[in-house]
CSV table of C-alpha atoms and ligand atoms in Angstrom, one decimal:
chain,number,residue,atom,x,y,z
A,1,UNK,CA,12.1,24.1,-29.8
A,2,UNK,CA,8.5,23.1,-29.4
A,3,UNK,CA,7.0,24.1,-26.0
A,4,UNK,CA,4.0,22.7,-24.1
A,5,UNK,CA,2.4,23.1,-20.6
A,6,UNK,CA,1.9,19.3,-20.7
A,7,UNK,CA,3.6,16.8,-22.6
A,8,UNK,CA,2.2,13.2,-22.4
A,9,UNK,CA,4.2,10.3,-23.7
A,10,UNK,CA,2.1,7.4,-25.0
A,11,UNK,CA,-1.3,7.4,-26.6
A,12,UNK,CA,-3.2,4.4,-25.5
A,13,UNK,CA,-5.6,3.9,-22.5
A,14,UNK,CA,-3.4,5.7,-20.0
A,15,UNK,CA,-1.9,8.5,-22.2
A,16,UNK,CA,-5.2,9.4,-24.1
A,17,UNK,CA,-7.3,9.5,-20.9
A,18,UNK,CA,-4.6,11.5,-19.0
A,19,UNK,CA,-4.6,14.1,-21.8
A,20,UNK,CA,-8.3,14.4,-22.0
A,21,UNK,CA,-8.6,14.7,-18.3
A,22,UNK,CA,-6.0,17.3,-18.2
A,23,UNK,CA,-8.0,19.2,-20.9
A,24,UNK,CA,-11.0,19.0,-18.7
A,25,UNK,CA,-9.3,20.3,-15.6
A,26,UNK,CA,-7.0,22.9,-17.2
A,27,UNK,CA,-8.7,24.3,-20.4
A,28,UNK,CA,-6.1,27.0,-21.0
A,29,UNK,CA,-3.0,24.8,-21.1
A,30,UNK,CA,-1.1,23.6,-24.3
A,31,UNK,CA,-1.1,19.8,-24.4
A,32,UNK,CA,1.1,17.8,-26.6
A,33,UNK,CA,0.9,14.1,-26.9
A,34,UNK,CA,4.1,12.1,-28.1
A,35,UNK,CA,3.2,8.8,-29.6
A,36,UNK,CA,5.2,6.4,-31.5
A,37,UNK,CA,2.7,4.4,-33.4
A,38,UNK,CA,0.6,5.9,-36.4
A,39,UNK,CA,-2.5,3.9,-35.4
A,40,UNK,CA,-3.4,3.0,-31.7
A,41,UNK,CA,-5.1,-0.4,-31.2
A,42,UNK,CA,-7.8,-0.9,-28.6
A,43,UNK,CA,-5.7,-3.1,-26.5
A,44,UNK,CA,-8.4,-5.1,-24.8
A,45,UNK,CA,-10.0,-5.8,-28.4
A,46,UNK,CA,-6.8,-7.4,-29.7
A,47,UNK,CA,-8.1,-11.1,-29.2
A,48,UNK,CA,-11.3,-10.1,-31.2
A,49,UNK,CA,-9.3,-9.2,-34.2
A,50,UNK,CA,-8.8,-12.9,-34.9
A,51,UNK,CA,-12.5,-13.7,-35.0
A,52,UNK,CA,-15.3,-11.2,-34.0
A,53,UNK,CA,-14.1,-8.0,-35.4
A,54,UNK,CA,-12.0,-9.7,-38.2
A,55,UNK,CA,-9.1,-7.3,-38.5
A,56,UNK,CA,-6.7,-4.8,-36.7
A,57,UNK,CA,-8.1,-1.9,-38.8
A,58,UNK,CA,-11.5,-2.5,-37.2
A,59,UNK,CA,-10.1,-2.2,-33.6
A,60,UNK,CA,-8.5,1.1,-33.6
A,61,UNK,CA,-8.7,4.3,-31.3
A,62,UNK,CA,-9.3,7.2,-33.8
A,63,UNK,CA,-7.4,10.4,-33.6
A,64,UNK,CA,-10.6,12.6,-33.8
A,65,UNK,CA,-10.7,12.7,-30.0
A,66,UNK,CA,-7.5,14.5,-30.0
A,67,UNK,CA,-8.7,17.3,-32.3
A,68,UNK,CA,-12.0,17.5,-30.3
A,69,UNK,CA,-10.0,18.1,-27.2
A,70,UNK,CA,-7.3,20.4,-28.7
A,71,UNK,CA,-4.6,18.0,-28.0
A,72,UNK,CA,-1.6,18.2,-30.4
A,73,UNK,CA,0.1,15.1,-31.6
A,74,UNK,CA,3.7,14.4,-32.3
A,75,UNK,CA,4.4,11.1,-34.1
A,76,UNK,CA,7.6,10.2,-32.6
A,77,UNK,CA,9.6,8.0,-30.3
A,78,UNK,CA,10.5,9.7,-26.9
A,79,UNK,CA,14.1,8.9,-26.2
A,80,UNK,CA,15.3,10.7,-23.3
A,81,UNK,CA,14.2,13.1,-20.5
A,82,UNK,CA,16.3,16.0,-19.4
A,83,UNK,CA,14.8,16.6,-15.9
A,84,UNK,CA,16.9,19.5,-15.1
A,85,UNK,CA,16.1,21.5,-18.3
A,86,UNK,CA,12.6,20.1,-18.4
A,87,UNK,CA,13.0,18.9,-22.0
A,88,UNK,CA,11.9,15.8,-23.7
A,89,UNK,CA,14.1,14.4,-26.5
A,90,UNK,CA,12.4,12.7,-29.2
A,91,UNK,CA,13.2,11.3,-32.7
A,92,UNK,CA,11.4,14.4,-34.1
A,93,UNK,CA,13.0,17.1,-32.1
A,94,UNK,CA,13.0,18.4,-28.6
A,95,UNK,CA,10.0,19.6,-26.6
A,96,UNK,CA,10.0,21.6,-23.4
A,97,UNK,CA,7.4,21.0,-20.7
A,98,UNK,CA,6.0,22.3,-17.5
A,99,UNK,CA,4.6,19.0,-16.4
A,100,UNK,CA,5.3,15.6,-18.1
A,101,UNK,CA,3.2,12.4,-17.9
A,102,UNK,CA,4.8,9.2,-18.8
A,103,UNK,CA,2.3,6.6,-20.0
A,104,UNK,CA,4.5,4.4,-21.9
A,105,UNK,CA,2.7,1.1,-21.1
A,106,UNK,CA,4.0,-2.4,-21.3
A,107,UNK,CA,5.3,-5.0,-23.6
A,108,UNK,CA,4.8,-8.8,-23.6
A,109,UNK,CA,6.9,-10.8,-21.2
A,110,UNK,CA,9.3,-13.2,-23.0
A,111,UNK,CA,9.8,-16.3,-21.2
A,112,UNK,CA,13.2,-17.9,-20.9
A,113,UNK,CA,11.9,-21.0,-22.8
A,114,UNK,CA,14.2,-22.4,-25.5
A,115,UNK,CA,13.0,-21.9,-28.9
A,116,UNK,CA,10.9,-18.7,-28.3
A,117,UNK,CA,12.7,-17.0,-31.0
A,118,UNK,CA,11.8,-19.6,-33.7
A,119,UNK,CA,9.9,-18.4,-36.8
A,120,UNK,CA,6.1,-19.0,-36.1
A,121,UNK,CA,6.3,-17.9,-32.4
A,122,UNK,CA,4.4,-14.8,-31.6
A,123,UNK,CA,3.7,-12.6,-28.6
A,124,UNK,CA,0.8,-10.3,-28.2
A,125,UNK,CA,2.5,-7.1,-29.4
A,126,UNK,CA,0.2,-4.1,-29.5
A,127,UNK,CA,1.2,-3.1,-33.1
A,128,UNK,CA,-1.1,-3.1,-36.2
A,129,UNK,CA,1.5,-4.4,-38.5
A,130,UNK,CA,2.7,-7.2,-36.2
A,131,UNK,CA,-0.9,-8.5,-35.6
A,132,UNK,CA,-1.7,-8.4,-39.3
A,133,UNK,CA,1.3,-10.5,-39.9
A,134,UNK,CA,0.1,-13.0,-37.3
A,135,UNK,CA,-3.4,-12.9,-38.8
A,136,UNK,CA,-2.0,-13.5,-42.2
A,137,UNK,CA,0.1,-16.5,-40.8
A,138,UNK,CA,-2.8,-18.0,-38.9
A,139,UNK,CA,-4.8,-18.2,-42.3
A,140,UNK,CA,-2.4,-20.9,-43.5
A,141,UNK,CA,-2.0,-23.0,-40.5
A,142,UNK,CA,-3.8,-25.8,-38.6
A,143,UNK,CA,-2.2,-26.4,-35.3
A,144,UNK,CA,-2.0,-23.4,-32.8
A,145,UNK,CA,-0.6,-23.6,-29.4
A,146,UNK,CA,-1.1,-20.8,-26.8
A,147,UNK,CA,1.3,-20.7,-23.7
A,148,UNK,CA,-0.6,-19.1,-20.8
A,149,UNK,CA,-4.3,-19.8,-19.7
A,150,UNK,CA,-4.9,-16.3,-18.3
A,151,UNK,CA,-7.5,-14.1,-19.7
A,152,UNK,CA,-5.5,-13.2,-22.8
A,153,UNK,CA,-4.7,-16.8,-23.5
A,154,UNK,CA,-8.3,-18.0,-23.3
A,155,UNK,CA,-9.8,-15.0,-25.2
A,156,UNK,CA,-7.2,-15.6,-28.1
A,157,UNK,CA,-7.8,-19.2,-28.2
A,158,UNK,CA,-11.5,-18.8,-28.2
A,159,UNK,CA,-11.4,-16.4,-31.0
A,160,UNK,CA,-8.8,-18.3,-33.2
A,161,UNK,CA,-10.8,-21.3,-32.6
A,162,UNK,CA,-14.1,-19.8,-34.0
A,163,UNK,CA,-13.4,-20.3,-37.6
A,164,UNK,CA,-13.6,-24.1,-36.7
A,165,UNK,CA,-10.7,-25.0,-39.1
A,166,UNK,CA,-7.8,-25.1,-36.5
A,167,UNK,CA,-6.6,-27.3,-33.7
A,168,UNK,CA,-6.1,-24.9,-30.7
A,169,UNK,CA,-4.4,-26.0,-27.5
A,170,UNK,CA,-3.9,-23.8,-24.4
A,171,UNK,CA,-1.0,-24.7,-22.1
A,172,UNK,CA,-1.3,-23.5,-18.6
A,173,UNK,CA,1.2,-24.2,-15.8
A,174,UNK,CA,-1.2,-23.8,-13.0
A,175,UNK,CA,-3.8,-26.5,-12.1
A,176,UNK,CA,-6.4,-24.4,-13.9
A,177,UNK,CA,-6.8,-21.6,-16.4
A,178,UNK,CA,-7.6,-18.1,-14.9
A,179,UNK,CA,-6.3,-19.5,-11.5
A,180,UNK,CA,-4.7,-16.3,-10.4
A,181,UNK,CA,-8.1,-14.5,-10.6
A,182,UNK,CA,-10.8,-16.8,-9.7
A,183,UNK,CA,-11.8,-19.4,-7.3
A,184,UNK,CA,-11.3,-23.0,-8.4
A,185,UNK,CA,-15.1,-23.7,-9.1
A,186,UNK,CA,-15.4,-20.7,-11.5
A,187,UNK,CA,-12.2,-21.7,-13.2
A,188,UNK,CA,-13.5,-25.3,-13.6
A,189,UNK,CA,-16.7,-23.9,-15.2
A,190,UNK,CA,-14.8,-21.8,-17.7
A,191,UNK,CA,-12.7,-24.8,-18.7
A,192,UNK,CA,-15.7,-26.8,-19.4
A,193,UNK,CA,-17.2,-24.0,-21.6
A,194,UNK,CA,-13.7,-23.8,-23.5
A,195,UNK,CA,-13.5,-27.6,-23.9
A,196,UNK,CA,-17.1,-27.8,-25.1
A,197,UNK,CA,-16.2,-25.1,-27.8
A,198,UNK,CA,-13.4,-27.3,-29.1
A,199,UNK,CA,-10.3,-26.0,-27.3
A,200,UNK,CA,-7.6,-28.5,-26.0
A,201,UNK,CA,-6.6,-27.7,-22.4
A,202,UNK,CA,-3.3,-28.9,-21.0
A,203,UNK,CA,-3.4,-27.5,-17.5
A,204,UNK,CA,-0.7,-28.3,-14.8
A,205,UNK,CA,1.7,-28.5,-17.8
A,206,UNK,CA,5.0,-26.5,-17.9
A,207,UNK,CA,6.4,-25.9,-21.3
A,208,UNK,CA,10.2,-27.2,-21.5
A,209,UNK,CA,10.9,-25.9,-25.0
A,210,UNK,CA,9.6,-24.9,-28.3
A,211,UNK,CA,11.2,-27.1,-31.0
A,212,UNK,CA,11.6,-26.8,-34.7
A,213,UNK,CA,14.2,-26.5,-37.6
A,214,UNK,CA,14.2,-22.8,-38.0
A,215,UNK,CA,10.5,-22.8,-37.9
A,216,UNK,CA,8.3,-23.9,-35.0
A,217,UNK,CA,7.1,-27.5,-35.2
A,218,UNK,CA,6.2,-28.5,-31.8
A,219,UNK,CA,5.9,-27.6,-28.1
A,220,UNK,CA,7.6,-30.1,-25.6
A,221,UNK,CA,6.2,-30.2,-22.1
A,222,UNK,CA,8.3,-31.1,-19.0
A,223,UNK,CA,6.6,-34.4,-18.7
A,224,UNK,CA,7.9,-35.2,-22.3
A,225,UNK,CA,4.5,-34.8,-24.1
A,226,UNK,CA,4.6,-33.1,-27.4
A,227,UNK,CA,2.1,-30.9,-29.0
A,228,UNK,CA,2.3,-30.3,-32.7
A,229,UNK,CA,2.3,-26.4,-33.5
A,230,UNK,CA,2.5,-24.5,-36.8
A,231,UNK,CA,2.1,-21.2,-34.6
A,232,UNK,CA,2.8,-20.7,-31.0
A,233,UNK,CA,1.4,-17.4,-29.2
A,234,UNK,CA,2.8,-16.5,-25.8
A,235,UNK,CA,0.4,-15.0,-23.5
A,236,UNK,CA,2.1,-14.9,-20.2
A,237,UNK,CA,2.0,-11.4,-18.9
A,238,UNK,CA,3.4,-7.8,-19.6
A,239,UNK,CA,6.6,-6.0,-18.6
A,240,UNK,CA,6.4,-2.3,-17.8
A,241,UNK,CA,8.3,0.1,-20.2
A,242,UNK,CA,10.5,1.9,-17.9
A,243,UNK,CA,13.8,2.2,-19.7
A,244,UNK,CA,13.6,5.8,-20.3
A,245,UNK,CA,12.3,6.7,-16.9
A,246,UNK,CA,15.1,4.6,-15.4
A,247,UNK,CA,17.7,6.4,-17.5
A,248,UNK,CA,16.3,9.7,-16.4
A,249,UNK,CA,16.9,8.6,-12.7
A,250,UNK,CA,13.2,8.3,-11.7
A,251,UNK,CA,12.7,5.9,-8.9
A,252,UNK,CA,11.6,2.3,-9.9
A,253,UNK,CA,9.3,0.4,-7.6
A,254,UNK,CA,9.4,-3.2,-6.3
A,255,UNK,CA,7.4,-4.6,-9.3
A,256,UNK,CA,9.9,-2.9,-11.8
A,257,UNK,CA,7.4,-0.2,-12.7
A,258,UNK,CA,7.9,3.5,-12.2
A,259,UNK,CA,7.4,4.4,-8.5
A,260,UNK,CA,4.6,6.9,-7.9
A,261,UNK,CA,2.8,8.3,-4.7
A,262,UNK,CA,-0.9,8.2,-4.3
A,263,UNK,CA,-1.2,11.4,-6.5
A,264,UNK,CA,0.5,9.5,-9.3
A,265,UNK,CA,3.6,11.8,-9.0
A,266,UNK,CA,6.9,10.2,-9.6
A,267,UNK,CA,10.1,11.0,-7.7
A,268,UNK,CA,10.2,14.1,-9.7
A,269,UNK,CA,7.4,16.5,-8.7
A,270,UNK,CA,7.0,17.7,-12.4
A,271,UNK,CA,6.6,14.1,-13.9
A,272,UNK,CA,3.6,11.9,-13.3
A,273,UNK,CA,3.2,8.4,-14.5
A,274,UNK,CA,0.0,6.2,-15.1
A,275,UNK,CA,-1.0,3.0,-16.7
A,276,UNK,CA,1.0,-0.2,-17.1
A,277,UNK,CA,4.3,1.6,-16.8
A,278,UNK,CA,3.4,2.8,-13.2
A,279,UNK,CA,3.7,1.0,-9.9
A,280,UNK,CA,0.4,0.0,-8.3
A,281,UNK,CA,-0.5,-0.8,-4.8
A,282,UNK,CA,-3.3,-3.1,-3.7
A,283,UNK,CA,-6.6,-1.8,-2.2
A,284,UNK,CA,-6.0,-4.5,0.3
A,285,UNK,CA,-3.2,-3.8,2.6
A,286,UNK,CA,-1.2,-1.5,0.3
A,287,UNK,CA,1.3,-3.9,-0.9
A,288,UNK,CA,2.8,-3.4,-4.4
A,289,UNK,CA,0.3,-5.2,-7.0
A,290,UNK,CA,1.4,-6.7,-10.4
A,291,UNK,CA,-2.1,-6.1,-11.9
A,292,UNK,CA,-1.9,-4.4,-15.3
A,293,UNK,CA,-5.3,-3.6,-16.7
A,294,UNK,CA,-6.7,-0.8,-19.0
A,295,UNK,CA,-9.4,0.1,-16.2
A,296,UNK,CA,-6.6,0.6,-13.8
A,297,UNK,CA,-4.7,2.6,-16.4
A,298,UNK,CA,-7.6,5.0,-17.1
A,299,UNK,CA,-8.3,5.4,-13.4
A,300,UNK,CA,-4.7,6.4,-12.8
A,301,UNK,CA,-4.9,8.7,-15.8
A,302,UNK,CA,-8.0,10.5,-14.3
A,303,UNK,CA,-5.9,11.1,-11.3
A,304,UNK,CA,-2.6,12.2,-12.9
A,305,UNK,CA,-4.3,14.4,-15.4
A,306,UNK,CA,-6.4,16.2,-12.7
A,307,UNK,CA,-3.4,16.7,-10.4
A,308,UNK,CA,-0.8,18.3,-12.8
A,309,UNK,CA,-1.2,21.9,-11.5
A,310,UNK,CA,-2.6,21.3,-7.9
A,311,UNK,CA,-3.5,18.1,-6.2
A,312,UNK,CA,-7.1,17.2,-6.6
A,313,UNK,CA,-7.4,13.3,-6.4
A,314,UNK,CA,-5.7,10.5,-4.7
A,315,UNK,CA,-5.4,6.7,-5.6
A,316,UNK,CA,-7.0,4.3,-3.0
A,317,UNK,CA,-5.2,1.4,-4.5
A,318,UNK,CA,-6.1,-1.3,-7.1
A,319,UNK,CA,-9.2,-3.2,-6.4
A,320,UNK,CA,-8.7,-5.4,-9.5
A,321,UNK,CA,-11.8,-5.7,-11.5
A,322,UNK,CA,-12.1,-7.4,-14.8
A,323,UNK,CA,-14.2,-9.8,-17.0
A,324,UNK,CA,-13.6,-12.4,-19.6
A,325,UNK,CA,-15.6,-14.4,-22.0
A,326,UNK,CA,-15.7,-17.7,-23.7
A,327,UNK,CA,-18.4,-17.4,-26.3
A,328,UNK,CA,-21.5,-16.1,-24.6
A,329,UNK,CA,-20.3,-17.3,-21.3
A,330,UNK,CA,-18.9,-14.5,-19.1
A,331,UNK,CA,-16.7,-14.6,-15.9
A,332,UNK,CA,-16.1,-11.5,-13.9
A,333,UNK,CA,-14.2,-10.9,-10.7
A,334,UNK,CA,-13.5,-7.8,-8.3
A,335,UNK,CA,-11.2,-7.7,-5.4
A,336,UNK,CA,-10.1,-10.8,-3.5
A,337,UNK,CA,-11.4,-14.2,-4.2
A,338,UNK,CA,-12.0,-16.6,-1.2
A,339,UNK,CA,-8.6,-18.3,-1.7
A,340,UNK,CA,-6.7,-15.0,-2.0
A,341,UNK,CA,-8.4,-13.7,1.2
A,342,UNK,CA,-7.7,-16.7,3.2
A,343,UNK,CA,-4.0,-16.7,2.0
A,344,UNK,CA,-3.6,-13.0,3.2
A,345,UNK,CA,-5.1,-14.1,6.5
A,346,UNK,CA,-8.5,-12.7,6.6
A,347,UNK,CA,-11.2,-14.7,8.5
A,348,UNK,CA,-13.6,-15.2,5.5
A,349,UNK,CA,-17.4,-15.8,5.0
A,350,UNK,CA,-18.0,-16.7,1.4
A,351,UNK,CA,-21.4,-17.3,-0.2
A,352,UNK,CA,-22.5,-18.4,-3.5
A,353,UNK,CA,-26.1,-17.8,-5.0
A,354,UNK,CA,-27.2,-19.2,-8.4
A,355,UNK,CA,-30.3,-18.4,-10.3
A,356,UNK,CA,-31.6,-16.9,-13.5
A,357,UNK,CA,-31.0,-13.1,-14.3
A,358,UNK,CA,-34.6,-12.7,-15.5
A,359,UNK,CA,-38.0,-13.4,-14.0
A,360,UNK,CA,-39.6,-15.6,-14.5
A,361,UNK,CA,-36.6,-17.8,-15.5
A,362,UNK,CA,-38.3,-18.6,-18.9
A,363,UNK,CA,-38.1,-15.0,-20.1
A,364,UNK,CA,-36.0,-14.8,-23.4
A,365,UNK,CA,-32.4,-14.0,-22.7
A,366,UNK,CA,-32.4,-15.6,-19.1
A,367,UNK,CA,-29.1,-16.9,-18.2
A,368,UNK,CA,-28.3,-19.0,-15.1
A,369,UNK,CA,-26.0,-16.6,-13.1
A,370,UNK,CA,-23.7,-17.8,-10.3
A,371,UNK,CA,-22.6,-15.0,-8.0
A,372,UNK,CA,-20.1,-15.4,-5.1
A,373,UNK,CA,-19.4,-12.7,-2.4
A,374,UNK,CA,-16.4,-12.8,0.0
A,375,UNK,CA,-16.7,-11.0,3.4
A,376,UNK,CA,-14.4,-10.5,6.3
A,377,UNK,CA,-16.1,-12.2,9.2
A,378,UNK,CA,-15.6,-9.7,12.0
A,379,UNK,CA,-16.3,-6.4,10.4
A,380,UNK,CA,-18.7,-7.9,7.7
A,381,UNK,CA,-16.9,-5.8,5.1
A,382,UNK,CA,-17.0,-7.1,1.6
A,383,UNK,CA,-13.7,-8.1,0.1
A,384,UNK,CA,-14.6,-9.3,-3.2
A,385,UNK,CA,-16.9,-11.0,-5.8
A,386,UNK,CA,-17.1,-13.3,-8.8
A,387,UNK,CA,-19.9,-13.6,-11.2
A,388,UNK,CA,-20.4,-16.3,-13.9
A,389,UNK,CA,-23.4,-16.0,-16.4
A,390,UNK,CA,-24.2,-13.9,-19.5
A,391,UNK,CA,-23.0,-10.6,-20.8
A,392,UNK,CA,-24.6,-8.7,-17.8
A,393,UNK,CA,-21.9,-10.3,-15.5
A,394,UNK,CA,-19.5,-7.5,-16.9
A,395,UNK,CA,-21.8,-4.9,-15.2
A,396,UNK,CA,-22.9,-6.9,-12.2
A,397,UNK,CA,-19.3,-7.1,-11.3
A,398,UNK,CA,-18.9,-3.2,-11.5
A,399,UNK,CA,-21.7,-2.9,-8.9
A,400,UNK,CA,-19.8,-5.2,-6.6
A,401,UNK,CA,-16.6,-3.3,-7.3
A,402,UNK,CA,-18.5,-0.1,-6.1
A,403,UNK,CA,-19.4,-2.1,-2.8
A,404,UNK,CA,-15.8,-3.2,-2.4
A,405,UNK,CA,-14.4,0.4,-3.1
A,406,UNK,CA,-16.9,1.8,-0.5
A,407,UNK,CA,-15.9,-1.0,2.1
A,408,UNK,CA,-19.7,-1.8,2.3
A,409,UNK,CA,-20.7,-4.4,4.9
A,410,UNK,CA,-23.0,-7.4,4.3
A,411,UNK,CA,-25.7,-5.3,6.0
A,412,UNK,CA,-25.3,-2.5,3.7
A,413,UNK,CA,-25.6,-4.7,0.7
A,414,UNK,CA,-28.6,-6.6,2.1
A,415,UNK,CA,-30.3,-2.9,2.2
A,416,UNK,CA,-29.0,-2.3,-1.4
A,417,UNK,CA,-31.8,-0.6,-3.4
A,418,UNK,CA,-31.8,-2.5,-6.7
A,419,UNK,CA,-34.0,-1.7,-9.6
A,420,UNK,CA,-35.5,-4.9,-11.3
A,421,UNK,CA,-37.5,-5.7,-14.3
A,422,UNK,CA,-38.5,-9.1,-15.8
A,423,UNK,CA,-36.9,-8.7,-19.1
A,424,UNK,CA,-33.8,-7.1,-17.7
A,425,UNK,CA,-32.8,-8.4,-14.3
A,426,UNK,CA,-33.1,-11.1,-11.6
A,427,UNK,CA,-36.3,-11.1,-9.6
A,428,UNK,CA,-36.5,-8.6,-6.6
A,429,UNK,CA,-37.1,-11.7,-4.4
A,430,UNK,CA,-34.1,-13.5,-5.7
A,431,UNK,CA,-31.8,-10.7,-6.3
A,432,UNK,CA,-28.4,-12.4,-6.4
A,433,UNK,CA,-26.2,-9.7,-4.5
A,434,UNK,CA,-28.8,-9.0,-1.8
A,435,UNK,CA,-29.6,-12.8,-1.0
A,436,UNK,CA,-25.8,-13.5,-1.0
A,437,UNK,CA,-25.4,-10.7,1.6
A,438,UNK,CA,-28.4,-12.0,3.7
A,439,UNK,CA,-26.8,-15.4,3.6
A,440,UNK,CA,-23.4,-14.1,4.7
A,441,UNK,CA,-25.0,-12.2,7.7
A,442,UNK,CA,-26.8,-15.5,8.7
A,443,UNK,CA,-23.5,-17.4,8.6
A,444,UNK,CA,-21.7,-14.5,10.7
A,445,UNK,CA,-24.6,-14.8,13.2
A,446,UNK,CA,-24.4,-18.5,13.5
A,447,UNK,CA,-20.6,-18.5,14.1
A,448,UNK,CA,-21.2,-15.7,16.8
A,449,UNK,CA,-23.8,-17.7,18.5
B,501,LIG,C1,-4.7,-9.0,-25.6
B,501,LIG,C2,-5.0,-8.1,-24.4
B,501,LIG,C3,-6.3,-8.0,-24.0
B,501,LIG,C4,-6.5,-7.2,-22.8
B,501,LIG,N1,-7.8,-7.1,-22.3
B,501,LIG,C5,-8.2,-6.4,-21.3
B,501,LIG,C6,-9.5,-6.2,-20.8
B,501,LIG,O1,-10.3,-6.8,-21.3
B,501,LIG,N2,-9.6,-5.3,-19.7
B,501,LIG,C7,-8.6,-4.6,-19.2
B,501,LIG,O2,-8.8,-3.8,-18.4
B,501,LIG,N3,-7.4,-4.8,-19.7
B,501,LIG,C8,-7.1,-5.5,-20.8
B,501,LIG,N4,-5.7,-5.7,-21.1
B,501,LIG,C9,-4.7,-4.9,-20.6
B,501,LIG,C10,-4.6,-3.5,-21.2
B,501,LIG,O3,-4.4,-3.6,-22.5
B,501,LIG,C11,-3.4,-2.7,-20.7
B,501,LIG,O4,-3.6,-2.6,-19.3
B,501,LIG,C12,-3.6,-1.3,-21.3
B,501,LIG,O5,-3.3,-1.4,-22.6
B,501,LIG,C13,-2.6,-0.4,-20.5
B,501,LIG,O6,-2.6,0.8,-21.3
B,501,LIG,P1,-1.3,2.0,-21.2
B,501,LIG,O7,-1.8,3.2,-22.0
B,501,LIG,O8,-0.8,2.1,-19.7
B,501,LIG,O9,-0.2,1.1,-22.0
B,501,LIG,P2,-0.1,0.5,-23.5
B,501,LIG,O10,-1.4,0.2,-24.1
B,501,LIG,O11,0.9,-0.4,-23.5
B,501,LIG,O12,0.3,1.9,-24.4
B,501,LIG,C14,1.6,2.5,-24.4
B,501,LIG,C15,1.5,3.7,-25.3
B,501,LIG,O13,2.9,4.4,-25.0
B,501,LIG,C16,3.5,4.4,-26.3
B,501,LIG,N5,5.0,4.5,-26.1
B,501,LIG,C17,5.7,3.7,-25.3
B,501,LIG,N6,6.9,4.0,-25.3
B,501,LIG,C18,7.1,5.1,-26.2
B,501,LIG,C19,8.1,6.1,-26.4
B,501,LIG,N7,9.3,5.9,-26.0
B,501,LIG,N8,7.8,7.1,-27.2
B,501,LIG,C20,6.6,7.4,-27.5
B,501,LIG,N9,5.6,6.6,-27.3
B,501,LIG,C21,5.8,5.5,-26.6
B,501,LIG,C22,2.9,3.2,-27.1
B,501,LIG,O14,3.3,3.4,-28.4
B,501,LIG,C23,1.6,3.4,-26.8
B,501,LIG,O15,0.8,4.3,-27.5
B,501,LIG,C24,-5.5,-6.6,-22.3
B,501,LIG,C25,-4.1,-6.5,-22.8
B,501,LIG,C26,-3.9,-7.4,-23.8
B,501,LIG,C27,-2.6,-7.5,-24.4
């Protein structure tokens, strides 16, 4: 029987990062990755297969990194965990372990909508062959309906729409696309961008059924409206892969993912879990969080991989940071929106600032950037932020995330030492984050008298 100090199940964002982190922290240990797919897709790059990068083959995580880090690979499906014997059963034989990391990720959620099994209905499965099949199918069709207006739905819609030869419709149940992660004014702006790029949006619309004679022909909404469809793509969320963990008797958490403590240890001290398959707690209040993101997966992997043979790190909880784009228009969020913060009972001060991200504003590449910061009124601590603008929004939000994670106050942010340059950033006089913090302080003072 094969033996390893560490066995990692899964080779995507969480599994790969956990294995590399373990190598960095424990140079002498034998590490084996068990992975079922031959080629691993960059999961977040999947929408871009259908437009910008052109094919699944151009969106892969190569295996060279495994060799470079002295990580052995077993291409097999892990089937059972014998916790007492510390043996993992796989389709290619058994492997004994000292420590096991489960990073089995997630699969697309399938809605209980009649007709979801018709020919021409696809989910966003992270598999090269499956997505190549969808890509081939898309080449022959005209009407594409995407169910779900979250970031996966809008990115897929925008990329599929790029060729200009299809009629793309996104159907969203909530009043706005992206409504679970952005305040309304940002959602509305992104919807305008998508519509200006030729995408049809049907918000506040519930899908009643997908209809067709063996093959999809239309999507029927609950108000009776019908949308012609040659292909339907479901983008309505993901479900954690926990069957093996459940069978092995590991504790499952409230969101249906593998329960872990702050060190990413499961209910078995020799087994860790990270990524989409692991339960998350919110940074704000500590309740279970349903978020599933690659950035969270890799953070958890950095914790799990470091803690295997001695606890070194703890998870402070999920802040929730991510960006999306419609063409060159970027939208980014970190932490709580104003609406989320109010719903949770915070007394909120929210400030929005708008202006170019270059100075003077006529500099090449200048993009009008809107930034919103949300603070708790009494403590002045930042709870979250949102940014809309050009590509730089993806990094501005990471600076905001650092402020949130460190529980910085509006006063701390007003004292932020930002570097500026005409061709690269907003003006030091009108630096968005700093001025938003100053305005928030002013509002807090006005309320306090
Ligand atoms: C279209 C799309 C776009 C996205 N965009 C973003 C983005 O922009 N930013 C962001 O942060 N997140 C994004 N996400 C979310 C992100 O992809 C996931 O959070 C991330 O993939 C989680 O990584 P993971 O390693 O936990 O799980 P997965 O990526 O699901 O990987 C699981 C791994 O485990 C393997 N595995 C599972 N079961 C077994 C078994 N029994 N035996 C052996 N191997 C097994 C799988 O084959 C795979 O290698 C996106 C997701 C999708 C679908």
